[in-house]
Amino acid sequence: MSFFKRLKESVASKTESVTQKFMSGLSKTSSSLVGAMNDLFTGRNKIDEELYEELEEILISADVGVKTTMDLVERLREEVKERKVKDPSELQPLLSEMIGEMLTREEQANQLTMNQEGLTVILFVGVNGVGKTTTIGKLAHHFKQEGKKVVLAAGDTFRAGAIEQLETWGRRVGVDVIKHQAGADPAAVIYDGIQAAKSRKADILLCDTAGRLQNKVNLMEELKKIHRVVQREVPGAPHEVLLVLDATTGQNALIQARQFGEAVNVSGIVLTKLDGTAKGGIVVSISHELQLPVKFVGLGEKADDLQEFDSEQFLHAMFKDAIEQEEVEA
Ligand SMILES: Nc1nc2c(ncn2[C@@H]2O[C@H](COP(=O)(O)OP(=O)(O)OP(=O)(O)O)[C@@H](O)[C@H]2O)c(=O)[nH]1
Ligand SMILES: [Mg+2]
C-alpha cells in the first residue's frame, strides 16, 4: 500500500472534526508549499540536480529552514537511489514520508506530562504577542471539558491589561483566576496560585507569564525565580514548561526557543497561528532542529482551535491535494 493511502486510512479512523481543523488551519501552507512542489514535480520528466535545487528553494521559502531542508533533501536523494525512483511524480509521497519521520518521536512525546498524585503545574513562557494567554484560555477550556478542576495564575503583572485578559478567559471558560495588582511580584502571584490550587483541590494550575519586561535579562531572571518557587512548592513541578511560539514569525521562532531554553528547562512547544501563515513548514524545522516536541498547535482564535499536535493529521492536511490526486490516478 502506498504511503499516502496508509496515511489517509489512518486519518480516516480519527475524529472527523479534528481532521477538519487541521485541514482548514493548514490550508494556506498546503496550497502554497504543496502547490509549488506539485508544479515542480509534474513539470519535470527526470530527477536531476536542478530539480533538487528548486525543491530546496521551495522548502526554505515555506520556512522549513536551511538546515532541515538540507537534511531532508539529503535523505530524499538517498531514498531515490535506494528505491531506484525515476519518475518525479513519485517524489511527493516520498518527501512526505521523510517529513513524517522527522516529526515522529517516541510514543506519547507529544502528550502532556501530568502529575498522577496531585496538582499539575504548567508554566507558559514566550515573547510578547505569541499567544500565551490565549493558549492558556483554550487549554483551560479543554481540561474543563475533560472534567478537571483548573486554576489560572495571572503571572504577567507587567503589561497593562494582561490580568484583565486572563480574567476574561477565566469567566468565559468558568475557572478561577488568582491575581495581584498590576506591577506586583510575579513569583508571589504564582506562589499564591499554587496555595489556592492546593486548597481548592484543583487538578491543574496554568501559569501565565510576561512576554516583555524592561529588558530581556530581567525577563529571564523572573522566569528562573518563578521556576524556583514552583519547584519548591510542588515536588516534581513544573510538570511542563511550554514555550509558546508564533508560526508567522518563521525562523525567528527558533532563535527565541534557544534564548528561553537557556533560562528555563523548556519541555515542549506550543506553535500558534498556523492558520495565519503559508509558512507552516516551521513545524518541521522546530521538531528537527530543537529536538523538542510540538505538543499543541493553534489553528485559529476560538477556544477549540487549539489541538494536540498529530503528525499524521499534519501531513494529511499538508499533502491533501497530492493524496487526492494519487487516488484519482489509481
Ligand atoms: N489566528 C490565530 N490567532 C491567535 C492564535 N493564538 C493566539 N492568537 C491571537 O494572538 C494575539 C496575541 O495573543 P495573546 O494570547 O494575547 O499573546 P501573549 O503571548 O499572551 O502576549 P503578551 O501577553 O503580550 O505577552 C491575540 O489577538 C490572539 O487572539 C492562533 O492560534 N491563531
Ligand atoms: Mg499574555
Short mmCIF file of C-alpha atoms and ligand atoms in Angstrom, two decimals:
data_model
loop_
_atom_site.label_atom_id
_atom_site.label_comp_id
_atom_site.label_asym_id
_atom_site.label_seq_id
_atom_site.Cartn_x
_atom_site.Cartn_y
_atom_site.Cartn_z
CA MET A 1 0.00 0.00 0.00
CA SER A 2 1.29 3.48 -0.84
CA PHE A 3 2.34 5.90 1.89
CA PHE A 4 -0.47 8.32 1.03
CA LYS A 5 -3.04 5.55 1.11
CA ARG A 6 -1.86 4.39 4.52
CA LEU A 7 -1.89 7.96 5.80
CA LYS A 8 -5.40 8.51 4.52
CA GLU A 9 -6.70 5.33 6.12
CA SER A 10 -5.10 6.13 9.44
CA VAL A 11 -6.53 9.64 9.50
CA ALA A 12 -9.96 8.31 8.50
CA SER A 13 -10.07 6.43 11.80
CA LYS A 14 -9.53 9.66 13.76
CA THR A 15 -12.04 12.28 14.90
CA GLU A 16 -13.52 13.95 11.83
CA SER A 17 -13.81 17.42 13.41
CA VAL A 18 -10.11 17.39 14.33
CA THR A 19 -9.19 16.39 10.78
CA GLN A 20 -11.26 19.33 9.51
CA LYS A 21 -9.49 21.73 11.90
CA PHE A 22 -6.07 20.63 10.70
CA MET A 23 -7.18 20.90 7.08
CA SER A 24 -8.57 24.42 7.41
CA GLY A 25 -5.77 25.61 9.71
CA LEU A 26 -3.09 24.40 7.33
CA SER A 27 -4.81 25.33 4.08
CA LYS A 28 -2.51 28.30 3.41
CA THR A 29 0.64 26.27 3.88
CA SER A 30 -0.77 23.38 1.92
CA SER A 31 -1.76 25.37 -1.12
CA SER A 32 1.45 27.32 -1.31
CA LEU A 33 4.03 24.68 -0.37
CA VAL A 34 2.48 21.61 -1.86
CA GLY A 35 1.16 23.63 -4.80
CA ALA A 36 4.70 24.73 -5.65
CA MET A 37 6.03 21.19 -5.22
CA ASN A 38 3.34 19.83 -7.46
CA ASP A 39 4.22 22.29 -10.21
CA LEU A 40 7.85 21.28 -9.87
CA PHE A 41 7.27 17.54 -9.89
CA THR A 42 4.73 17.46 -12.69
CA GLY A 43 6.65 19.91 -14.84
CA ARG A 44 9.76 17.72 -14.99
CA ASN A 45 10.46 14.41 -16.61
CA LYS A 46 13.63 13.49 -14.79
CA ILE A 47 15.11 13.76 -11.33
CA ASP A 48 18.26 15.83 -11.62
CA GLU A 49 20.37 18.35 -9.74
CA GLU A 50 18.26 21.27 -10.92
CA LEU A 51 15.12 19.68 -9.55
CA TYR A 52 16.70 19.15 -6.12
CA GLU A 53 17.85 22.76 -6.06
CA GLU A 54 14.40 24.09 -6.87
CA LEU A 55 12.91 21.82 -4.24
CA GLU A 56 15.31 23.28 -1.68
CA GLU A 57 14.18 26.78 -2.58
CA ILE A 58 10.53 25.83 -2.18
CA LEU A 59 11.12 24.26 1.23
CA ILE A 60 13.19 27.17 2.51
CA SER A 61 10.55 29.66 1.37
CA ALA A 62 7.97 27.72 3.42
CA ASP A 63 10.21 28.18 6.47
CA VAL A 64 11.33 24.60 6.71
CA GLY A 65 14.70 26.23 7.49
CA VAL A 66 18.05 25.82 5.76
CA LYS A 67 19.43 23.05 7.95
CA THR A 68 16.25 20.99 7.99
CA THR A 69 15.83 21.47 4.23
CA MET A 70 19.38 20.26 3.57
CA ASP A 71 18.90 17.23 5.79
CA LEU A 72 15.55 16.47 4.20
CA VAL A 73 16.78 16.70 0.62
CA GLU A 74 19.83 14.64 1.51
CA ARG A 75 17.59 11.87 2.84
CA LEU A 76 15.40 12.17 -0.24
CA ARG A 77 18.42 11.70 -2.53
CA GLU A 78 19.43 8.57 -0.63
CA GLU A 79 15.93 7.12 -0.82
CA VAL A 80 15.65 7.91 -4.53
CA LYS A 81 18.86 5.97 -5.11
CA GLU A 82 17.92 3.10 -2.85
CA ARG A 83 14.39 2.66 -4.17
CA LYS A 84 15.52 3.36 -7.75
CA VAL A 85 12.92 6.07 -8.21
CA LYS A 86 12.96 7.55 -11.72
CA ASP A 87 9.73 9.49 -12.08
CA PRO A 88 9.49 12.95 -10.41
CA SER A 89 5.82 12.28 -9.66
CA GLU A 90 6.91 9.71 -7.10
CA LEU A 91 8.81 12.30 -5.10
CA GLN A 92 5.83 13.87 -3.36
CA PRO A 93 4.80 10.82 -1.30
CA LEU A 94 8.45 10.02 -0.66
CA LEU A 95 9.12 13.51 0.65
CA SER A 96 6.04 13.50 2.87
CA GLU A 97 7.22 10.18 4.29
CA MET A 98 10.64 11.74 5.09
CA ILE A 99 8.93 14.72 6.74
CA GLY A 100 6.79 12.30 8.71
CA GLU A 101 9.92 10.59 10.03
CA MET A 102 11.29 13.93 11.20
CA LEU A 103 8.05 14.72 13.02
CA THR A 104 7.51 11.41 14.69
CA ARG A 105 9.04 10.82 18.08
CA GLU A 106 8.69 8.19 20.65
CA GLU A 107 5.16 7.29 21.55
CA GLN A 108 3.49 9.87 23.83
CA ALA A 109 6.20 12.51 23.48
CA ASN A 110 3.52 14.89 22.23
CA GLN A 111 1.33 14.35 25.25
CA LEU A 112 1.45 16.49 28.36
CA THR A 113 3.14 15.12 31.45
CA MET A 114 0.59 15.13 34.25
CA ASN A 115 1.09 14.66 37.97
CA GLN A 116 -0.71 11.43 38.82
CA GLU A 117 -0.75 12.20 42.54
CA GLY A 118 -1.97 15.75 42.85
CA LEU A 119 -1.59 19.17 41.36
CA THR A 120 -0.11 19.51 37.88
CA VAL A 121 1.64 22.85 37.32
CA ILE A 122 2.23 24.12 33.79
CA LEU A 123 4.24 27.26 33.04
CA PHE A 124 3.76 29.17 29.79
CA VAL A 125 6.68 31.23 28.53
CA GLY A 126 7.40 33.15 25.34
CA VAL A 127 7.88 36.67 23.96
CA ASN A 128 5.02 39.16 23.84
CA GLY A 129 2.16 38.61 21.46
CA VAL A 130 2.85 34.97 20.60
CA GLY A 131 -0.39 33.75 22.19
CA LYS A 132 0.46 32.59 25.74
CA THR A 133 -2.68 33.97 27.40
CA THR A 134 -4.93 32.79 24.58
CA THR A 135 -3.39 29.32 24.74
CA ILE A 136 -3.99 29.18 28.50
CA GLY A 137 -7.63 30.10 27.93
CA LYS A 138 -8.02 27.43 25.27
CA LEU A 139 -6.32 24.76 27.39
CA ALA A 140 -8.41 25.68 30.43
CA HIS A 141 -11.46 25.07 28.25
CA HIS A 142 -10.04 21.74 27.06
CA PHE A 143 -9.30 20.49 30.61
CA LYS A 144 -12.62 21.72 31.93
CA GLN A 145 -14.38 19.70 29.25
CA GLU A 146 -12.46 16.67 30.47
CA GLY A 147 -13.97 17.29 33.89
CA LYS A 148 -10.79 18.59 35.51
CA LYS A 149 -10.63 21.41 38.03
CA VAL A 150 -8.44 24.22 36.68
CA VAL A 151 -6.99 27.37 38.28
CA LEU A 152 -5.21 30.15 36.37
CA ALA A 153 -2.44 32.35 37.81
CA ALA A 154 -2.02 35.84 36.36
CA GLY A 155 1.78 35.97 36.38
CA ASP A 156 2.02 38.74 33.79
CA THR A 157 1.86 41.78 36.05
CA PHE A 158 3.89 43.92 33.66
CA ARG A 159 1.76 44.53 30.57
CA ALA A 160 -1.26 46.79 31.03
CA GLY A 161 -4.44 44.78 30.58
CA ALA A 162 -2.77 41.38 30.89
CA ILE A 163 -4.55 40.47 34.14
CA GLU A 164 -7.95 41.53 32.78
CA GLN A 165 -7.35 39.50 29.63
CA LEU A 166 -6.77 36.35 31.68
CA GLU A 167 -9.82 37.14 33.83
CA THR A 168 -11.95 37.42 30.72
CA TRP A 169 -10.83 33.93 29.69
CA GLY A 170 -11.48 32.70 33.23
CA ARG A 171 -15.07 33.96 33.08
CA ARG A 172 -15.64 32.65 29.57
CA VAL A 173 -14.41 29.18 30.44
CA GLY A 174 -15.66 29.16 34.04
CA VAL A 175 -12.42 28.76 36.01
CA ASP A 176 -10.88 30.73 38.92
CA VAL A 177 -8.11 33.24 38.31
CA ILE A 178 -5.58 34.13 41.03
CA LYS A 179 -4.18 37.64 40.66
CA HIS A 180 -2.41 40.50 42.40
CA GLN A 181 -2.49 44.10 41.29
CA ALA A 182 -0.53 45.34 38.28
CA GLY A 183 3.18 45.68 38.95
CA ALA A 184 3.23 43.05 41.73
CA ASP A 185 5.94 40.38 42.01
CA PRO A 186 5.02 37.62 39.52
CA ALA A 187 6.65 34.89 41.62
CA ALA A 188 4.39 35.92 44.53
CA VAL A 189 1.34 35.60 42.26
CA ILE A 190 2.41 32.12 41.22
CA TYR A 191 3.05 31.21 44.88
CA ASP A 192 -0.50 32.28 45.75
CA GLY A 193 -1.80 30.44 42.71
CA ILE A 194 -0.22 27.23 43.99
CA GLN A 195 -1.64 27.67 47.50
CA ALA A 196 -5.12 28.42 46.11
CA ALA A 197 -4.97 25.48 43.72
CA LYS A 198 -3.94 23.16 46.57
CA SER A 199 -6.63 24.35 48.98
CA ARG A 200 -9.32 24.16 46.26
CA LYS A 201 -8.08 20.67 45.35
CA ALA A 202 -7.54 21.69 41.75
CA ASP A 203 -6.07 19.24 39.25
CA ILE A 204 -4.20 21.76 37.12
CA LEU A 205 -2.65 25.19 37.60
CA LEU A 206 -1.88 27.10 34.40
CA CYS A 207 0.59 29.95 34.96
CA ASP A 208 0.70 32.96 32.66
CA THR A 209 3.96 34.93 32.47
CA ALA A 210 5.04 38.21 30.94
CA GLY A 211 6.37 38.32 27.39
CA ARG A 212 8.23 41.53 27.90
CA LEU A 213 9.88 43.35 30.81
CA GLN A 214 12.23 46.34 30.95
CA ASN A 215 14.79 44.10 29.28
CA LYS A 216 15.48 40.53 28.33
CA VAL A 217 17.81 39.81 31.27
CA ASN A 218 15.05 40.80 33.72
CA LEU A 219 12.59 38.59 31.91
CA MET A 220 14.87 35.55 32.08
CA GLU A 221 15.69 36.19 35.74
CA GLU A 222 12.00 36.49 36.55
CA LEU A 223 11.26 33.20 34.83
CA LYS A 224 14.02 31.48 36.77
CA LYS A 225 12.59 32.84 40.01
CA ILE A 226 9.08 31.63 39.14
CA HIS A 227 10.57 28.26 38.26
CA ARG A 228 12.29 28.03 41.67
CA VAL A 229 9.08 28.89 43.56
CA VAL A 230 7.12 26.24 41.67
CA GLN A 231 9.83 23.62 42.25
CA ARG A 232 9.90 24.36 45.96
CA GLU A 233 6.14 24.33 46.49
CA VAL A 234 5.17 21.25 44.47
CA PRO A 235 7.54 18.26 44.29
CA GLY A 236 8.25 17.35 40.69
CA ALA A 237 6.81 20.61 39.36
CA PRO A 238 6.69 22.33 36.95
CA HIS A 239 5.40 19.29 35.09
CA GLU A 240 5.61 21.17 31.83
CA VAL A 241 7.27 24.39 30.74
CA LEU A 242 5.63 25.17 27.44
CA LEU A 243 7.33 27.64 25.16
CA VAL A 244 4.76 29.38 23.02
CA LEU A 245 5.96 30.33 19.53
CA ASP A 246 4.17 32.24 16.79
CA ALA A 247 4.34 30.36 13.48
CA THR A 248 4.09 33.58 11.48
CA THR A 249 7.46 34.76 12.80
CA GLY A 250 9.20 31.98 10.91
CA GLN A 251 12.82 31.28 11.69
CA ASN A 252 12.80 33.92 14.48
CA ALA A 253 10.85 31.39 16.49
CA LEU A 254 13.93 29.16 16.57
CA ILE A 255 16.07 31.98 17.91
CA GLN A 256 13.52 32.64 20.68
CA ALA A 257 13.48 28.97 21.53
CA ARG A 258 17.23 28.92 22.06
CA GLN A 259 17.11 32.03 24.29
CA PHE A 260 14.32 30.73 26.51
CA GLY A 261 15.93 27.32 26.59
CA GLU A 262 18.95 28.86 28.30
CA ALA A 263 16.84 30.33 31.12
CA VAL A 264 14.30 27.62 31.80
CA ASN A 265 14.04 23.96 31.06
CA VAL A 266 11.55 24.04 28.19
CA SER A 267 9.70 20.73 27.89
CA GLY A 268 7.62 21.36 24.80
CA ILE A 269 6.39 23.80 22.21
CA VAL A 270 3.00 25.30 21.50
CA LEU A 271 3.01 26.64 17.96
CA THR A 272 0.27 29.23 17.48
CA LYS A 273 -1.26 31.00 14.47
CA LEU A 274 -0.58 28.24 11.97
CA ASP A 275 -3.88 29.22 10.40
CA GLY A 276 -2.49 32.65 9.56
CA THR A 277 0.58 31.59 7.64
CA ALA A 278 1.73 29.82 4.50
CA LYS A 279 4.95 29.04 6.34
CA GLY A 280 3.75 26.04 8.31
CA GLY A 281 7.00 24.29 7.37
CA ILE A 282 8.31 25.79 10.60
CA VAL A 283 6.76 22.80 12.40
CA VAL A 284 9.28 20.50 10.73
CA SER A 285 12.13 22.87 11.45
CA ILE A 286 11.27 23.15 15.15
CA SER A 287 10.80 19.46 15.58
CA HIS A 288 14.03 18.57 13.76
CA GLU A 289 16.38 21.31 14.93
CA LEU A 290 15.28 21.89 18.51
CA GLN A 291 14.64 18.28 19.38
CA LEU A 292 11.64 19.46 21.38
CA PRO A 293 8.18 18.02 20.90
CA VAL A 294 5.47 20.25 19.44
CA LYS A 295 2.70 19.49 21.94
CA PHE A 296 -0.07 21.74 20.64
CA VAL A 297 -0.79 23.79 17.56
CA GLY A 298 -3.03 26.85 17.34
CA LEU A 299 -5.23 26.61 14.28
CA GLY A 300 -7.48 29.62 14.94
CA GLU A 301 -8.62 32.07 17.62
CA LYS A 302 -11.56 30.15 19.09
CA ALA A 303 -11.48 28.10 22.27
CA ASP A 304 -11.46 24.75 20.47
CA ASP A 305 -8.91 25.79 17.86
CA LEU A 306 -6.00 24.54 19.95
CA GLN A 307 -5.27 20.96 19.02
CA GLU A 308 -2.83 18.35 20.25
CA PHE A 309 -0.18 18.05 17.59
CA ASP A 310 -0.62 14.95 15.49
CA SER A 311 2.00 14.34 12.80
CA GLU A 312 -0.35 12.25 10.67
CA GLN A 313 -3.03 14.93 10.76
CA PHE A 314 -0.37 17.48 9.89
CA LEU A 315 0.95 15.53 6.88
CA HIS A 316 -2.54 14.64 5.73
CA ALA A 317 -3.62 18.29 5.81
CA MET A 318 -0.44 19.49 4.10
CA PHE A 319 -0.49 16.95 1.29
CA LYS A 320 -4.26 16.69 0.86
CA ASP A 321 -4.21 17.68 -2.82
CA ALA A 322 -1.45 15.24 -3.65
CA ILE A 323 -3.25 12.47 -1.76
CA GLU A 324 -6.44 13.11 -3.70
CA GLN A 325 -4.59 13.23 -6.97
CA GLU A 326 -2.94 9.89 -6.31
CA GLU A 327 -6.35 8.43 -5.64
CA VAL A 328 -7.80 9.77 -8.88
CA GLU A 329 -4.89 8.38 -10.87
CA ALA A 330 -5.04 4.97 -9.20
N1 LIG B 1 -5.24 33.24 14.27
C1 LIG B 1 -4.76 32.92 15.47
N2 LIG B 1 -4.60 33.88 16.39
C2 LIG B 1 -4.10 33.55 17.59
C3 LIG B 1 -3.75 32.22 17.92
N3 LIG B 1 -3.27 32.21 19.18
C4 LIG B 1 -3.31 33.49 19.62
N4 LIG B 1 -3.82 34.31 18.67
C5 LIG B 1 -4.01 35.79 18.75
O1 LIG B 1 -2.75 36.40 19.01
C6 LIG B 1 -2.94 37.60 19.75
C7 LIG B 1 -1.97 37.65 20.94
O2 LIG B 1 -2.33 36.63 21.85
P1 LIG B 1 -2.03 36.71 23.42
O3 LIG B 1 -2.57 35.44 23.98
O4 LIG B 1 -2.50 37.97 24.00
O5 LIG B 1 -0.45 36.67 23.42
P2 LIG B 1 0.55 36.70 24.68
O6 LIG B 1 1.68 35.80 24.34
O7 LIG B 1 -0.19 36.41 25.92
O8 LIG B 1 1.06 38.20 24.64
P3 LIG B 1 1.64 39.11 25.87
O9 LIG B 1 0.66 38.99 26.97
O10 LIG B 1 1.73 40.48 25.29
O11 LIG B 1 2.98 38.56 26.21
C8 LIG B 1 -4.41 37.63 20.15
O12 LIG B 1 -5.08 38.52 19.29
C9 LIG B 1 -4.87 36.20 19.92
O13 LIG B 1 -6.23 36.12 19.59
C10 LIG B 1 -3.93 31.19 16.90
O14 LIG B 1 -3.62 30.01 17.06
N5 LIG B 1 -4.45 31.61 15.69
MG MG B 2 -0.37 37.45 27.71
#
